Amino acid sequence: MCGRYVLATPTPDLVALFEIDEAGADLLEPSWNIPPTTQVPIVVEPRPRDDAPPARRLESARWGLVPAWADDVSVGQRAFNARSETAASKPMFRDAVRERRALVPADGWYEWRRAGDEKTPFYINGDAPIAFAGLYAWWKQPDGTWLLSTSILTTASAGQLAGIHERMPLVVSPELRDAWLDPTEDGEAALEAVVAEAPDVVASLALHPVDRRVGSVREQGPDLIAPAPTE
């Protein structure tokens, strides 16, 4: 699963890395401990209107998907992750799989390994920022304004990650990012392609245990991703 992650890469670097055409305002400040229901940057490529060229945007979204038909924003509290195996058929996510797919930039993420009553946090990351496969939706709020929200897709853990947790976020390889974002591509086929590559993508990632302080959403700072002292 993915319930806490890190993004401290400056916005200009994300704009260059993901070939952004337009960057929205009020993007998240660097954070080493991002929890659900907070605002996070996402990369989207909405279906263009009329004859306008496609534009890739970096937007700020609430982490926890709120579909257009939701009665209340609280729906998103239980939709911060979406299982890749069922997302295309579940009412909560299927429309987004069809044509509202996003990339969620991250430097890495945390996962907890359970052994009896003890839980040990690990930090998983690559040499460069990665991109989670995400979904997004627009929801009209009671005051008439629109809320953009997102969910991160998960899949069965592979390789060394399987020894930590049974689920992992679905990481999109650089080669598949364009197809994943393209709203004219078949959503289910795009999802199947990303899932098929997931084991190879995460094989290059590194992991190490970190301080248990990361379990508190109040904790912040680059020291959270430092390797925990060996006992």
Coordinates of C-alpha atoms in Angstrom, one line a residue, residues 15-187:
V15 CA 8.4 20.6 -14.3
A16 CA 11.5 19.6 -16.3
L17 CA 11.4 15.9 -15.4
F18 CA 7.8 15.4 -16.3
E19 CA 7.8 17.8 -19.3
I20 CA 5.1 20.0 -17.8
D21 CA 3.5 22.6 -20.0
E22 CA 1.6 24.5 -17.3
A23 CA 2.2 24.5 -13.5
G24 CA -0.7 25.4 -11.2
A25 CA -0.4 27.5 -8.1
D26 CA -0.3 26.6 -4.5
L27 CA 1.7 23.4 -4.9
L28 CA 2.9 21.5 -1.9
E29 CA 6.0 22.6 0.0
P30 CA 8.8 20.0 0.4
S31 CA 7.7 17.3 2.8
W32 CA 9.3 14.2 4.2
N33 CA 6.1 12.9 5.7
I34 CA 3.1 13.3 3.5
P35 CA -0.2 11.7 4.8
P36 CA -3.5 11.2 3.1
T37 CA -6.1 14.0 2.9
T38 CA -3.3 16.6 2.4
Q39 CA -2.6 18.5 -0.8
V40 CA -0.1 16.9 -3.1
P41 CA 1.2 17.7 -6.6
I42 CA 0.0 15.5 -9.5
V43 CA 0.7 15.5 -13.2
V44 CA -2.4 15.4 -15.4
E45 CA -3.1 15.6 -19.2
P46 CA -6.8 16.4 -19.6
R47 CA -8.6 15.6 -22.8
P48 CA -8.3 18.8 -24.8
R49 CA -11.4 20.8 -25.8
D50 CA -12.2 21.5 -29.5
D51 CA -8.9 21.7 -31.5
A52 CA -6.7 22.8 -28.6
P53 CA -3.4 20.9 -28.3
P54 CA -3.0 18.7 -25.3
A55 CA -1.4 20.3 -22.3
R56 CA 0.4 18.5 -19.4
R57 CA -0.2 20.2 -16.1
L58 CA 1.2 20.1 -12.6
E59 CA -1.7 20.6 -10.2
S60 CA -2.4 20.5 -6.5
A61 CA -4.8 17.8 -5.5
R62 CA -6.3 16.4 -2.2
W63 CA -4.9 12.9 -1.5
G64 CA -8.0 10.8 -1.3
L65 CA -10.2 10.6 -4.4
V66 CA -13.7 12.2 -4.2
P67 CA -15.7 11.1 -7.3
A68 CA -18.1 13.5 -8.9
W69 CA -21.2 11.7 -7.5
A70 CA -20.0 11.8 -3.9
D71 CA -22.3 13.4 -1.3
D72 CA -19.5 14.5 1.0
V73 CA -15.7 15.1 0.8
S74 CA -15.2 12.5 3.6
V75 CA -15.5 9.7 0.9
G76 CA -11.9 10.5 0.1
Q77 CA -10.7 9.4 3.5
R78 CA -11.0 5.8 2.5
A79 CA -10.0 6.2 -1.2
F80 CA -6.4 7.4 -0.9
N81 CA -5.3 4.0 -2.4
A82 CA -7.0 2.0 -5.3
R83 CA -6.2 -1.6 -5.9
S84 CA -5.0 -2.1 -9.5
E85 CA -6.8 -5.4 -9.7
T86 CA -10.3 -4.0 -9.2
A87 CA -10.0 -0.2 -10.0
A88 CA -11.3 -0.5 -13.5
S89 CA -14.6 -2.1 -12.3
K90 CA -15.3 -0.3 -9.1
P91 CA -17.7 2.7 -9.3
M92 CA -15.3 4.7 -7.1
F93 CA -12.5 4.5 -9.7
R94 CA -13.6 3.2 -13.0
D95 CA -14.3 6.5 -14.7
A96 CA -10.9 7.8 -13.7
V97 CA -9.2 4.6 -15.0
R98 CA -11.0 5.3 -18.3
E99 CA -9.6 8.8 -18.9
R100 CA -8.5 10.6 -15.8
R101 CA -5.1 9.0 -15.0
A102 CA -2.4 10.9 -13.2
L103 CA 1.2 10.6 -12.2
V104 CA 2.0 11.4 -8.5
P105 CA 5.7 12.5 -8.2
A106 CA 7.6 11.2 -5.2
D107 CA 11.1 10.9 -4.0
G108 CA 10.2 7.7 -2.2
W109 CA 7.8 6.2 0.3
Y110 CA 7.5 4.5 3.7
E111 CA 6.3 1.0 4.4
W112 CA 6.0 -0.8 7.7
R113 CA 7.2 -4.4 8.3
R114 CA 5.3 -6.2 11.0
A115 CA 6.9 -8.8 13.1
G116 CA 4.6 -9.9 16.0
D117 CA 3.6 -6.7 17.8
E118 CA 6.6 -4.7 16.4
K119 CA 6.4 -2.5 13.3
T120 CA 9.6 -1.3 11.6
P121 CA 9.3 1.5 9.1
F122 CA 11.4 1.4 5.9
Y123 CA 12.1 4.0 3.3
I124 CA 12.0 3.0 -0.4
N125 CA 13.5 5.2 -3.1
G126 CA 15.4 5.4 -6.4
D127 CA 18.2 7.5 -7.7
A128 CA 15.8 10.1 -9.1
P129 CA 12.2 11.0 -8.4
I130 CA 9.7 8.3 -9.2
A131 CA 6.0 8.5 -10.4
F132 CA 3.2 6.6 -8.8
A133 CA 0.3 5.6 -11.0
G134 CA -2.6 7.8 -9.9
L135 CA -6.2 8.6 -10.7
Y136 CA -7.9 11.9 -10.3
A137 CA -11.5 13.4 -10.1
W138 CA -13.2 16.7 -9.8
W139 CA -15.9 17.2 -7.2
K140 CA -18.2 20.3 -6.9
Q141 CA -18.1 21.6 -3.3
P142 CA -21.1 23.1 -1.5
D143 CA -19.7 26.6 -2.1
G144 CA -19.7 26.0 -5.9
T145 CA -15.9 25.6 -6.3
W146 CA -14.3 22.5 -7.6
L147 CA -12.1 20.2 -5.6
L148 CA -9.4 18.2 -7.4
S149 CA -8.5 14.9 -5.7
T150 CA -6.3 11.9 -6.4
S151 CA -5.7 8.3 -5.4
I152 CA -2.6 6.2 -5.7
L153 CA -2.9 2.7 -7.3
T154 CA -1.3 -0.3 -5.6
T155 CA -0.3 -3.8 -6.6
A156 CA 1.1 -6.9 -5.1
S157 CA 4.6 -6.4 -3.8
A158 CA 7.5 -7.8 -5.7
G159 CA 11.1 -8.7 -5.0
Q160 CA 12.6 -7.5 -1.8
L161 CA 9.5 -5.3 -1.1
A162 CA 7.5 -8.5 -0.6
G163 CA 9.4 -9.1 2.6
I164 CA 8.1 -5.8 4.1
H165 CA 4.5 -5.5 3.0
E166 CA 2.2 -7.5 0.7
R167 CA 1.2 -4.4 -1.2
M168 CA 3.2 -1.6 -2.9
P169 CA 2.4 1.5 -4.8
L170 CA 2.3 1.1 -8.6
V171 CA 5.3 2.9 -10.0
V172 CA 5.2 3.9 -13.6
S173 CA 8.4 3.6 -15.7
P174 CA 9.5 6.6 -17.7
E175 CA 8.8 4.7 -20.9
L176 CA 5.1 4.3 -20.0
R177 CA 4.4 7.7 -18.5
D178 CA 3.1 9.2 -21.8
A179 CA 0.7 6.4 -22.5
W180 CA -0.5 6.4 -18.9
L181 CA -1.4 10.1 -19.0
D182 CA -2.9 10.1 -22.5
P183 CA -6.7 10.2 -22.1
T184 CA -7.2 8.8 -25.5
E185 CA -5.4 5.5 -24.6
D186 CA -7.5 2.6 -23.5
G187 CA -7.4 2.9 -19.7

